[in-house]
Structures are given as structure tokens and as C-alpha cells.
């Protein structure tokens, strides 16, 4: 999207609805809205999906955020949830029933994998996990009862890319819904709806919030699909965010484009440093010329974010501990997408397996020189 249009969406889209011309969107900290008379109450109750009745449905602060994220994703509508995984669960369960089958990428976010691989099995919904890099394997896994294809491009920890256009054109012909997790690239670098995807989900706890102070999720799609999700999983399960969380996200959104630009610039510098480190076996990041899927990455995305993995030459836990503990400017923490740099060695979360040598890093907004010096010091320790 052109920078001019992104600015219009971020700064001039929804603010005009409030009295006194506030520059910052007011926080409507109210659970209910009252009506002047019986007729207006009756009218609102018959259009719950568009009326201010109760904050479990609609709230003016939340609405501004939904409007902006929908516009950034070229979608008609959006709904905010209390977490990314709540958004993912609602967006998928709303279109599934007992006896249906799902095709899902294998290296998706951990709780997404648990949702399809364990939770939904209890309700008679079967999932076939695929690598995703190989479009043919995705097609071969589709059966007569397949109702949904779930993508995450790039995937978690391994950053594998799916060919979004090929998959959506196949799915459309068979009336299969496609859902994609776009948290990594953000709407600044990737717009899946333009590539034919039906529904986009985000963990807004990551880049949209951007300051590691809020947990939330958002679903965007056509008005029909979002209304359907609203009337089913959203109202029933009730994983709603508060108006204050929406306000924090609005504040984060104001700087999303410049943050993403900085994350990308710093990450490119750090990757060129990492590629010359003898302790590093492989740098895993799709938006860099050394990645085998770089050509496809360039077609689908206009940039890369700050999250990457490296595969070390060692799986010795003592060495990985030394490396991690020597770093002064990378915080040891889960999640990502904030202003700060983070590190998480896979060996700390997994039993020993093929991912044990992988270390995931988030490159924050600090001076990249500071970060490379820090990394150089830590690599020296494990020579
Ligand atoms: C963190 C994450 C989620 C889950 O989001 P929460 O806001 O933590 O519930 C979903 N998808 C991806 C890719 C993530 O990294």
C-alpha cells in the first residue's frame, strides 16, 4: 500500500466520530449504553451487530481500531478479541462442525497446533498437517469433507512460506475457507486478502501493539464472514478485549509503519553479521537473499520483520546457556513484536529434538551496532 494511504488510515479514519475533536481516541470505559426511549432500544436490539448496546458487542474505542486494521488489510470488516489465540479459535471454529476436515501448516504457532491437533479432535474435527512449502502436498491433503485451509506464512520458528495465491485459487474452486495468520509480516508488509485469502488473523500482542504491554487478537475479512463470527463464537465464547486494550493498540498502530521499517533495516544488518559467524550453521529468515524461498517471499511480501531464527552448530546445552547469559541487550523472554530485542533458545522449551540448535531472536528498535557487539561477545564465549 502507498505510504500516503497508510497515513490516511492510521491518522484520519474514525477519529471524526467524537465530540470535542480529541486528537487521541477517547476510552469509552462503559459496559452498557442507554437509550432515549422504547423505540430506539427496540431498534438497537434488532441490529445487535451494529449497535451500541453492551461492550461485549460494540464499543466506540474498539470500533476505531477495528476500522483501521480492516482498512490496512483491504478488508470490509474486523473484530477485536482478548488474545491472538482467541481470535484464531473463533475465526476457525465459526466455520467448522463435527465431521469436517482441516488442512493446516505443520509449523504454525504452538497453541494453534494444539487447537487443531488436540482440542478440535474432541469435537470430531480432523486435521491434516502439511509442510506448506510444497503446494502439491496441500492439494493432496484436501478431501471431500475439507472445509478450511489454515496458513501461517511465514511459519513460527522455521519461517517457511506458503504460495498463498496458488492455495487460495485452488480453495475457492472447492468452496474451502482459507484463514491465514499474518502476525509476522503485519499489514505493512503483506496483504493476504489481496491474494485471495478469506480471513486474516493477527496476534495484536505482537507488532500491532508493539510495546509489550497488551495481549489482544484481531480477525479481518468480509462483512458476511465477520458478522457470522460475531454472532457465533464472538458472542458465545465472549473472548472480548477491554476498551483500554483497544486504546493501547491504537497508540501502537500510529507508529506501526515506522517501527516496521526500522525492524527491517536493523534485521538486515544483523543477518549480514550472522552469516559471517562461524558458530552459526544457518540463518532462518525468509526476506533475505540467502533464503531458498526469497523469490516467493518478494512476490508476497514487501518487506520482512524483526523475527528470525539461527541454527547453531552446537546443541550442547551448556554452550547455549553461556551464549544466552552473555547477551546483555537481548532480554530472555517469550513473545515478540515490541520495541525490545529478545532471545529464546528452543532447547529451553522443547525436549531435545531436531529444533534444539535453533535460537529465535527478535530484533528490536535499539541501535543495531549495540546488538551486533552484544552478539559478537556472546559468540566468542562458545568458540
Ligand atoms: C503469539 C502468537 C499467537 C498468539 O497470540 P496471543 O496474543 O499470544 O494469544 C498467534 N500466532 C502467532 C504467529 C504468534 O506468534
Coordinates of N, CA and C in Angstrom, one line a residue, residues 51-254:
X51 N -24.9 -2.0 16.7 CA -25.5 -1.1 17.7 C -24.7 -1.0 19.0
X52 N -24.7 0.1 19.6 CA -24.0 0.3 20.9 C -25.0 -0.1 22.0
X53 N -24.9 -1.3 22.5 CA -25.8 -1.8 23.5 C -25.1 -2.2 24.7
X54 N -24.0 -3.0 24.5 CA -23.3 -3.6 25.5 C -21.8 -3.8 25.0
X55 N -20.8 -3.6 25.9 CA -19.4 -3.6 25.4 C -19.0 -5.1 25.0
X56 N -19.7 -6.1 25.3 CA -19.4 -7.4 24.8 C -19.7 -7.5 23.3
X57 N -20.4 -6.5 22.8 CA -20.7 -6.5 21.3 C -19.9 -5.4 20.7
X58 N -20.4 -4.1 21.0 CA -19.7 -3.0 20.3 C -19.3 -1.9 21.3
X59 N -18.2 -1.3 21.1 CA -17.7 -0.2 21.9 C -17.0 0.8 21.0
X60 N -17.2 2.1 21.2 CA -16.7 3.1 20.2 C -15.2 3.1 20.1
X61 N -14.5 2.9 21.2 CA -13.0 2.9 21.2 C -12.5 1.7 20.3
X62 N -13.1 0.5 20.6 CA -12.7 -0.7 19.9 C -13.0 -0.6 18.4
X63 N -14.2 0.0 18.1 CA -14.6 0.2 16.7 C -13.6 0.9 15.9
X64 N -13.0 2.0 16.4 CA -12.0 2.8 15.6 C -10.8 1.9 15.3
X65 N -10.3 1.1 16.2 CA -9.2 0.2 15.9 C -9.6 -0.8 14.8
X66 N -10.8 -1.4 15.0 CA -11.3 -2.4 14.0 C -11.3 -1.8 12.6
X67 N -11.8 -0.6 12.5 CA -12.0 0.1 11.2 C -10.6 0.3 10.6
X68 N -9.6 0.7 11.4 CA -8.3 0.9 10.8 C -7.6 -0.4 10.4
X69 N -7.7 -1.4 11.2 CA -7.0 -2.6 10.8 C -7.7 -3.3 9.6
X70 N -9.0 -3.2 9.6 CA -9.7 -3.7 8.4 C -9.2 -3.0 7.1
X71 N -9.1 -1.7 7.2 CA -8.7 -0.9 6.0 C -7.2 -1.2 5.7
X72 N -6.4 -1.4 6.7 CA -5.0 -1.7 6.4 C -4.8 -3.1 5.7
X73 N -5.8 -4.0 6.0 CA -5.8 -5.3 5.4 C -6.7 -5.4 4.1
X74 N -7.2 -4.3 3.6 CA -8.0 -4.3 2.4 C -9.3 -5.1 2.6
X75 N -9.8 -5.1 3.9 CA -11.0 -6.0 4.2 C -12.2 -5.1 4.5
X76 N -13.3 -5.7 4.5 CA -14.5 -4.9 4.8 C -14.8 -4.7 6.3
X77 N -14.3 -5.6 7.1 CA -14.7 -5.6 8.5 C -13.6 -6.3 9.4
X78 N -13.7 -6.0 10.7 CA -12.7 -6.6 11.6 C -13.4 -6.8 13.0
X79 N -12.9 -7.7 13.8 CA -13.3 -7.8 15.1 C -12.1 -8.1 16.1
X80 N -12.1 -7.3 17.2 CA -11.0 -7.4 18.1 C -11.4 -8.5 19.2
X81 N -10.4 -9.3 19.6 CA -10.5 -10.3 20.6 C -9.5 -10.1 21.7
X82 N -9.7 -10.8 22.8 CA -8.8 -10.6 24.0 C -7.5 -11.2 23.9
X83 N -7.2 -12.0 22.8 CA -5.9 -12.5 22.6 C -5.8 -13.0 21.1
X84 N -4.6 -13.2 20.7 CA -4.4 -13.8 19.3 C -5.1 -15.2 19.2
X85 N -4.8 -16.0 20.2 CA -5.3 -17.4 20.1 C -6.9 -17.4 20.2
X86 N -7.5 -16.4 20.9 CA -8.9 -16.3 20.9 C -9.4 -16.0 19.5
X87 N -8.7 -15.1 18.9 CA -9.1 -14.7 17.5 C -9.0 -15.9 16.6
X88 N -7.9 -16.6 16.7 CA -7.7 -17.8 15.8 C -8.8 -18.8 16.1
X89 N -9.1 -19.1 17.3 CA -10.1 -20.1 17.7 C -11.4 -19.8 17.1
X90 N -11.8 -18.5 17.3 CA -13.2 -18.1 16.9 C -13.3 -18.1 15.4
X91 N -12.2 -17.6 14.7 CA -12.3 -17.4 13.3 C -12.3 -18.8 12.6
X92 N -11.8 -19.8 13.2 CA -11.8 -21.1 12.6 C -13.0 -22.0 13.0
X93 N -13.3 -21.9 14.3 CA -14.4 -22.8 14.8 C -15.8 -22.3 14.2
X94 N -15.9 -21.0 13.9 CA -17.1 -20.5 13.4 C -17.5 -21.2 12.1
X95 N -16.5 -21.8 11.4 CA -16.8 -22.4 10.1 C -16.7 -23.9 10.1
X96 N -16.6 -24.5 11.3 CA -16.4 -25.9 11.3 C -17.4 -26.6 12.2
X97 N -17.7 -27.9 11.8 CA -18.6 -28.7 12.6 C -18.1 -30.2 12.6
X98 N -18.7 -31.0 13.5 CA -18.3 -32.4 13.6 C -18.3 -33.0 12.2
X99 N -17.3 -33.8 11.9 CA -17.2 -34.5 10.6 C -16.4 -33.8 9.6
X100 N -16.1 -32.5 9.8 CA -15.3 -31.7 8.9 C -13.8 -32.0 9.0
X101 N -13.1 -31.6 8.0 CA -11.6 -31.8 8.0 C -10.9 -30.5 7.7
X102 N -9.7 -30.4 8.2 CA -8.9 -29.1 8.1 C -7.6 -29.5 7.6
X103 N -7.0 -28.6 6.7 CA -5.6 -28.8 6.3 C -4.9 -27.6 7.0
X104 N -3.8 -27.9 7.7 CA -3.1 -26.8 8.5 C -1.6 -27.0 8.3
X105 N -0.9 -25.9 8.3 CA 0.6 -25.9 8.2 C 1.2 -26.5 9.5
X106 N 2.2 -27.3 9.3 CA 2.7 -28.0 10.5 C 3.4 -27.1 11.5
X107 N 4.2 -26.1 11.0 CA 5.0 -25.3 11.9 C 4.2 -24.0 12.3
X108 N 2.9 -24.2 12.5 CA 2.1 -23.0 13.0 C 2.4 -22.7 14.4
X109 N 1.9 -21.6 14.9 CA 2.1 -21.2 16.3 C 1.6 -22.4 17.2
X110 N 2.3 -22.6 18.3 CA 2.1 -23.8 19.2 C 0.6 -24.0 19.6
X111 N 0.0 -23.0 20.1 CA -1.4 -23.2 20.5 C -2.4 -23.3 19.4
X112 N -2.0 -22.9 18.2 CA -2.8 -23.1 17.0 C -2.8 -24.6 16.7
X113 N -1.5 -25.1 16.8 CA -1.3 -26.6 16.6 C -2.1 -27.4 17.6
X114 N -2.2 -27.0 18.8 CA -2.9 -27.7 19.9 C -4.4 -27.6 19.6
X115 N -4.9 -26.4 19.1 CA -6.3 -26.3 18.7 C -6.7 -27.3 17.7
X116 N -6.0 -27.4 16.6 CA -6.3 -28.3 15.5 C -6.0 -29.8 15.9
X117 N -4.8 -30.0 16.5 CA -4.3 -31.3 16.7 C -5.0 -32.0 17.9
X118 N -5.4 -31.2 18.8 CA -6.0 -31.9 20.0 C -7.4 -31.4 20.3
X119 N -7.6 -30.1 20.6 CA -8.9 -29.6 21.0 C -10.0 -29.9 20.1
X120 N -9.9 -29.6 18.8 CA -11.0 -29.8 17.9 C -11.2 -31.3 17.6
X121 N -10.2 -32.1 17.8 CA -10.4 -33.6 17.6 C -11.5 -34.1 18.6
X122 N -11.6 -33.4 19.7 CA -12.6 -33.8 20.7 C -14.0 -33.6 20.2
X123 N -14.2 -32.7 19.2 CA -15.5 -32.4 18.6 C -15.6 -33.0 17.2
X124 N -14.8 -34.0 17.0 CA -14.9 -34.8 15.7 C -14.5 -34.0 14.5
X125 N -13.5 -33.1 14.7 CA -13.0 -32.4 13.5 C -11.5 -32.8 13.4
X126 N -11.2 -33.3 12.2 CA -9.9 -33.9 11.9 C -9.0 -32.9 11.2
X127 N -7.7 -32.9 11.6 CA -6.8 -32.0 10.9 C -5.6 -32.8 10.3
X128 N -5.3 -32.4 9.0 CA -4.1 -33.0 8.4 C -3.1 -31.9 8.3
X129 N -1.9 -32.2 8.9 CA -0.8 -31.2 9.0 C 0.1 -31.4 7.8
X130 N 0.4 -30.3 7.1 CA 1.3 -30.3 5.9 C 2.5 -29.4 6.1
X131 N 3.5 -29.6 5.3 CA 4.7 -28.8 5.4 C 4.4 -27.3 4.9
X132 N 3.6 -27.2 3.8 CA 3.2 -25.9 3.3 C 4.0 -25.3 2.3
X133 N 5.3 -25.7 2.3 CA 6.2 -25.2 1.3 C 5.9 -25.8 -0.1
X134 N 5.4 -27.1 0.0 CA 5.1 -27.8 -1.2 C 3.6 -27.7 -1.4
X135 N 3.2 -26.9 -2.4 CA 1.7 -26.7 -2.6 C 1.0 -28.0 -3.0
X136 N 1.7 -28.8 -3.7 CA 1.1 -30.1 -4.1 C 0.6 -30.9 -2.9
X137 N 1.4 -30.9 -1.9 CA 1.1 -31.7 -0.7 C -0.2 -31.1 0.0
X138 N -0.3 -29.8 -0.1 CA -1.5 -29.1 0.4 C -2.7 -29.6 -0.4
X139 N -2.6 -29.6 -1.7 CA -3.7 -30.1 -2.5 C -4.1 -31.5 -2.3
X140 N -3.0 -32.4 -2.2 CA -3.3 -33.8 -2.0 C -3.9 -34.1 -0.6
X141 N -3.8 -33.2 0.3 CA -4.4 -33.4 1.6 C -5.9 -33.0 1.7
X142 N -6.3 -32.4 0.7 CA -7.7 -31.9 0.7 C -8.6 -33.1 0.4
X143 N -9.7 -33.2 1.2 CA -10.6 -34.3 0.9 C -12.0 -33.8 0.7
X144 N -13.0 -34.6 0.5 CA -14.4 -34.1 0.2 C -14.9 -33.3 1.4
X145 N -14.5 -33.7 2.6 CA -15.1 -33.0 3.8 C -14.2 -31.9 4.3
X146 N -13.2 -31.5 3.5 CA -12.3 -30.4 3.9 C -13.0 -29.1 3.8
X147 N -13.1 -28.3 4.9 CA -13.9 -27.1 5.0 C -12.9 -25.9 5.1
X148 N -11.7 -26.1 5.6 CA -10.9 -25.0 5.9 C -9.4 -25.3 5.7
X149 N -8.7 -24.3 5.1 CA -7.2 -24.5 5.0 C -6.6 -23.4 5.8
X150 N -5.8 -23.7 6.8 CA -5.2 -22.8 7.7 C -3.7 -22.6 7.4
X151 N -3.4 -21.3 7.1 CA -2.0 -21.0 6.7 C -1.4 -20.0 7.8
X152 N 0.0 -20.1 7.8 CA 0.7 -19.1 8.6 C 2.0 -18.9 7.8
X153 N 2.1 -17.8 7.2 CA 3.2 -17.5 6.3 C 3.8 -16.2 6.6
X154 N 5.1 -16.2 7.0 CA 5.9 -17.4 7.4 C 5.5 -18.1 8.7
X155 N 5.9 -19.3 8.8 CA 5.6 -20.1 10.0 C 6.4 -19.7 11.2
X156 N 6.0 -20.2 12.4 CA 6.7 -19.9 13.6 C 8.0 -20.7 13.7
X157 N 9.0 -20.0 14.2 CA 10.4 -20.6 14.4 C 11.1 -21.0 13.1
X158 N 10.4 -21.5 12.1 CA 11.1 -22.0 10.9 C 10.9 -21.1 9.7
X159 N 9.9 -20.2 9.8 CA 9.7 -19.2 8.8 C 9.6 -19.7 7.4
X160 N 8.8 -20.8 7.2 CA 8.6 -21.3 5.9 C 7.4 -20.6 5.3
X161 N 7.5 -20.5 4.0 CA 6.4 -19.7 3.2 C 5.5 -20.6 2.4
X162 N 4.3 -20.3 2.4 CA 3.3 -21.0 1.5 C 3.0 -20.1 0.3
X163 N 2.8 -20.7 -0.8 CA 2.4 -20.0 -2.0 C 0.9 -19.6 -1.9
X164 N 0.6 -18.4 -1.4 CA -0.7 -18.0 -1.0 C -1.7 -18.0 -2.2
X165 N -1.3 -17.4 -3.3 CA -2.2 -17.3 -4.4 C -2.6 -18.7 -5.0
X166 N -1.6 -19.6 -5.1 CA -1.9 -20.9 -5.7 C -2.9 -21.6 -4.7
X167 N -2.7 -21.5 -3.4 CA -3.6 -22.2 -2.5 C -5.0 -21.6 -2.5
X168 N -5.1 -20.3 -2.5 CA -6.4 -19.7 -2.5 C -7.2 -19.9 -3.7
X169 N -6.5 -19.9 -4.9 CA -7.3 -20.2 -6.1 C -7.8 -21.6 -6.1
X170 N -7.0 -22.5 -5.6 CA -7.5 -23.9 -5.5 C -8.7 -24.0 -4.5
X171 N -8.5 -23.4 -3.4 CA -9.6 -23.5 -2.3 C -10.9 -22.8 -2.8
X172 N -10.8 -21.7 -3.5 CA -12.0 -21.0 -3.9 C -12.9 -21.9 -4.8
X173 N -12.2 -22.7 -5.7 CA -12.9 -23.6 -6.6 C -13.7 -24.7 -5.9
X174 N -13.2 -25.0 -4.7 CA -13.8 -26.1 -3.9 C -14.6 -25.6 -2.7
X175 N -14.8 -24.3 -2.7 CA -15.6 -23.7 -1.5 C -15.0 -23.9 -0.2
X176 N -13.7 -23.9 -0.1 CA -13.0 -24.2 1.1 C -12.5 -22.8 1.7
X177 N -12.8 -22.5 2.9 CA -12.4 -21.2 3.5 C -10.9 -21.3 3.8
X178 N -10.3 -20.1 3.5 CA -8.8 -20.0 3.8 C -8.7 -19.0 4.9
X179 N -7.8 -19.3 5.9 CA -7.5 -18.4 7.0 C -6.0 -18.3 7.1
X180 N -5.5 -17.1 7.4 CA -4.0 -17.0 7.5 C -3.7 -16.2 8.7
X181 N -2.6 -16.6 9.4 CA -2.0 -15.8 10.5 C -1.0 -14.9 9.9
X182 N -1.2 -13.6 10.0 CA -0.4 -12.6 9.3 C 0.4 -11.8 10.4
X183 N 0.6 -12.3 11.6 CA 1.2 -11.6 12.7 C 2.7 -11.2 12.3
X184 N 3.4 -12.1 11.6 CA 4.8 -11.8 11.4 C 5.1 -10.7 10.4
X185 N 4.3 -10.7 9.3 CA 4.6 -9.6 8.3 C 3.8 -8.3 8.6
X186 N 2.7 -8.4 9.3 CA 1.9 -7.3 9.6 C 1.2 -6.8 8.3
X187 N 0.1 -6.0 8.3 CA -0.4 -5.5 7.1 C 0.5 -4.5 6.4
X188 N 1.6 -4.1 7.0 CA 2.5 -3.2 6.3 C 3.3 -4.0 5.2
X189 N 3.6 -5.2 5.5 CA 4.5 -6.0 4.6 C 3.7 -7.1 3.8
X190 N 2.5 -7.4 4.2 CA 1.8 -8.5 3.5 C 0.3 -8.3 3.6
X191 N -0.4 -8.4 2.5 CA -1.8 -8.2 2.5 C -2.5 -9.4 1.9
X192 N -2.8 -10.5 2.7 CA -3.3 -11.7 2.1 C -4.6 -11.6 1.5
X193 N -5.5 -10.7 1.9 CA -6.8 -10.6 1.3 C -6.7 -10.3 -0.2
X194 N -5.7 -9.5 -0.5 CA -5.4 -9.2 -2.0 C -5.0 -10.4 -2.7
X195 N -4.5 -11.4 -2.0 CA -4.0 -12.6 -2.7 C -5.1 -13.7 -2.6
X196 N -6.3 -13.3 -2.2 CA -7.5 -14.2 -2.2 C -7.8 -14.9 -0.9
X197 N -7.1 -14.6 0.2 CA -7.4 -15.3 1.4 C -8.7 -14.7 2.0
X198 N -9.5 -15.6 2.6 CA -10.8 -15.1 3.1 C -10.7 -14.3 4.4
X199 N -9.9 -14.9 5.4 CA -9.9 -14.3 6.7 C -8.4 -14.2 7.2
X200 N -8.1 -13.0 7.7 CA -6.7 -12.8 8.2 C -6.8 -12.7 9.7
X201 N -5.9 -13.3 10.4 CA -5.9 -13.2 11.9 C -4.5 -12.7 12.3
X202 N -4.5 -11.9 13.4 CA -3.3 -11.3 14.0 C -3.3 -11.6 15.5
X203 N -2.1 -11.9 16.0 CA -1.8 -11.7 17.4 C -1.5 -10.2 17.5
X204 N -2.4 -9.4 18.0 CA -2.1 -7.9 18.1 C -1.1 -7.6 19.2
X205 N -0.9 -8.7 20.1 CA 0.1 -8.6 21.2 C 1.5 -8.3 20.6
X206 N 1.7 -8.6 19.3 CA 3.0 -8.5 18.7 C 3.2 -7.1 18.1
X207 N 3.3 -7.0 16.8 CA 3.7 -5.7 16.2 C 2.6 -4.7 16.3
X208 N 1.3 -5.0 16.2 CA 0.3 -4.0 16.2 C 0.3 -3.2 17.5
X209 N 0.4 -4.0 18.6 CA 0.6 -3.3 19.9 C 2.0 -2.7 20.0
X210 N 3.0 -3.5 19.8 CA 4.3 -3.0 19.6 C 5.1 -2.6 20.8
X211 N 4.5 -2.6 22.0 CA 5.2 -2.1 23.2 C 5.2 -3.1 24.3
X212 N 4.9 -4.4 24.0 CA 4.9 -5.4 25.0 C 4.0 -5.0 26.3
X213 N 2.9 -4.4 26.1 CA 2.1 -4.0 27.2 C 0.6 -4.4 27.0
X214 N 0.3 -5.2 26.0 CA -1.1 -5.6 25.8 C -1.2 -6.9 25.1
X215 N -2.2 -7.7 25.5 CA -2.5 -9.0 24.8 C -3.8 -8.9 24.1
X216 N -3.8 -9.1 22.8 CA -5.1 -9.0 22.0 C -4.9 -9.7 20.7
X217 N -6.1 -9.9 20.0 CA -6.0 -10.5 18.7 C -7.1 -9.9 17.8
X218 N -6.9 -10.0 16.5 CA -7.9 -9.4 15.6 C -8.2 -10.3 14.4
X219 N -9.4 -10.3 14.0 CA -9.8 -11.1 12.8 C -10.3 -10.1 11.8
X220 N -9.9 -10.2 10.5 CA -10.4 -9.4 9.5 C -10.9 -10.2 8.3
X221 N -11.9 -9.7 7.6 CA -12.5 -10.4 6.5 C -13.7 -9.7 5.9
X222 N -14.5 -10.4 5.1 CA -15.6 -9.8 4.5 C -16.7 -9.5 5.6
X223 N -17.6 -8.6 5.3 CA -18.6 -8.2 6.3 C -19.4 -9.5 6.7
X224 N -19.8 -10.3 5.7 CA -20.5 -11.5 5.9 C -19.8 -12.5 6.9
X225 N -18.5 -12.7 6.6 CA -17.8 -13.6 7.5 C -17.6 -13.1 8.9
X226 N -17.3 -11.8 9.0 CA -17.1 -11.2 10.3 C -18.4 -11.2 11.1
X227 N -19.5 -10.9 10.4 CA -20.8 -10.9 11.1 C -21.1 -12.3 11.6
X228 N -20.8 -13.3 10.8 CA -21.0 -14.7 11.2 C -20.2 -15.0 12.4
X229 N -18.9 -14.6 12.4 CA -18.1 -14.9 13.6 C -18.6 -14.2 14.8
X230 N -19.1 -12.9 14.6 CA -19.6 -12.1 15.7 C -20.8 -12.8 16.4
X231 N -21.7 -13.3 15.5 CA -23.0 -13.9 16.0 C -22.8 -15.3 16.6
X232 N -21.7 -15.9 16.3 CA -21.5 -17.3 16.8 C -20.4 -17.2 17.9
X233 N -19.1 -17.5 17.5 CA -18.1 -17.7 18.6 C -17.8 -16.4 19.4
X234 N -17.9 -15.2 18.7 CA -17.6 -14.0 19.5 C -18.5 -13.8 20.6
X235 N -19.8 -13.8 20.4 CA -20.8 -13.5 21.4 C -20.9 -14.7 22.4
X236 N -20.8 -15.9 21.9 CA -21.0 -17.1 22.7 C -19.8 -17.4 23.6
X237 N -18.6 -17.3 23.1 CA -17.4 -17.6 23.9 C -17.0 -16.3 24.7
X238 N -17.2 -15.2 24.1 CA -17.0 -13.9 24.8 C -15.6 -13.5 25.1
X239 N -14.7 -13.9 24.2 CA -13.3 -13.5 24.5 C -13.1 -12.1 24.0
X240 N -13.7 -11.1 24.7 CA -13.7 -9.7 24.3 C -12.5 -9.0 25.0
X241 N -12.0 -8.0 24.2 CA -11.0 -7.1 24.9 C -11.7 -6.0 25.6
X242 N -10.9 -5.3 26.4 CA -11.4 -4.1 27.0 C -11.1 -2.8 26.2
X243 N -11.9 -1.8 26.4 CA -11.6 -0.5 25.7 C -10.2 0.0 25.9
X244 N -9.7 -0.2 27.1 CA -8.3 0.3 27.3 C -7.3 -0.4 26.4
X245 N -7.5 -1.7 26.2 CA -6.6 -2.5 25.4 C -6.7 -2.0 23.9
X246 N -7.9 -1.7 23.5 CA -8.0 -1.1 22.2 C -7.3 0.2 22.0
X247 N -7.4 1.0 23.1 CA -6.7 2.3 23.1 C -5.2 2.1 23.0
X248 N -4.6 1.1 23.7 CA -3.2 0.9 23.6 C -2.8 0.4 22.2
X249 N -3.7 -0.3 21.6 CA -3.4 -0.8 20.3 C -3.5 0.3 19.3
X250 N -4.4 1.3 19.5 CA -4.5 2.4 18.6 C -3.2 3.2 18.7
X251 N -2.7 3.4 19.9 CA -1.5 4.1 20.1 C -0.3 3.4 19.4
X252 N -0.3 2.1 19.5 CA 0.8 1.3 18.8 C 0.7 1.5 17.3
X253 N -0.5 1.4 16.8 CA -0.8 1.4 15.4 C -0.2 2.7 14.7
X254 N -0.3 3.8 15.5 CA 0.2 5.1 14.9 C 1.6 5.0 14.4

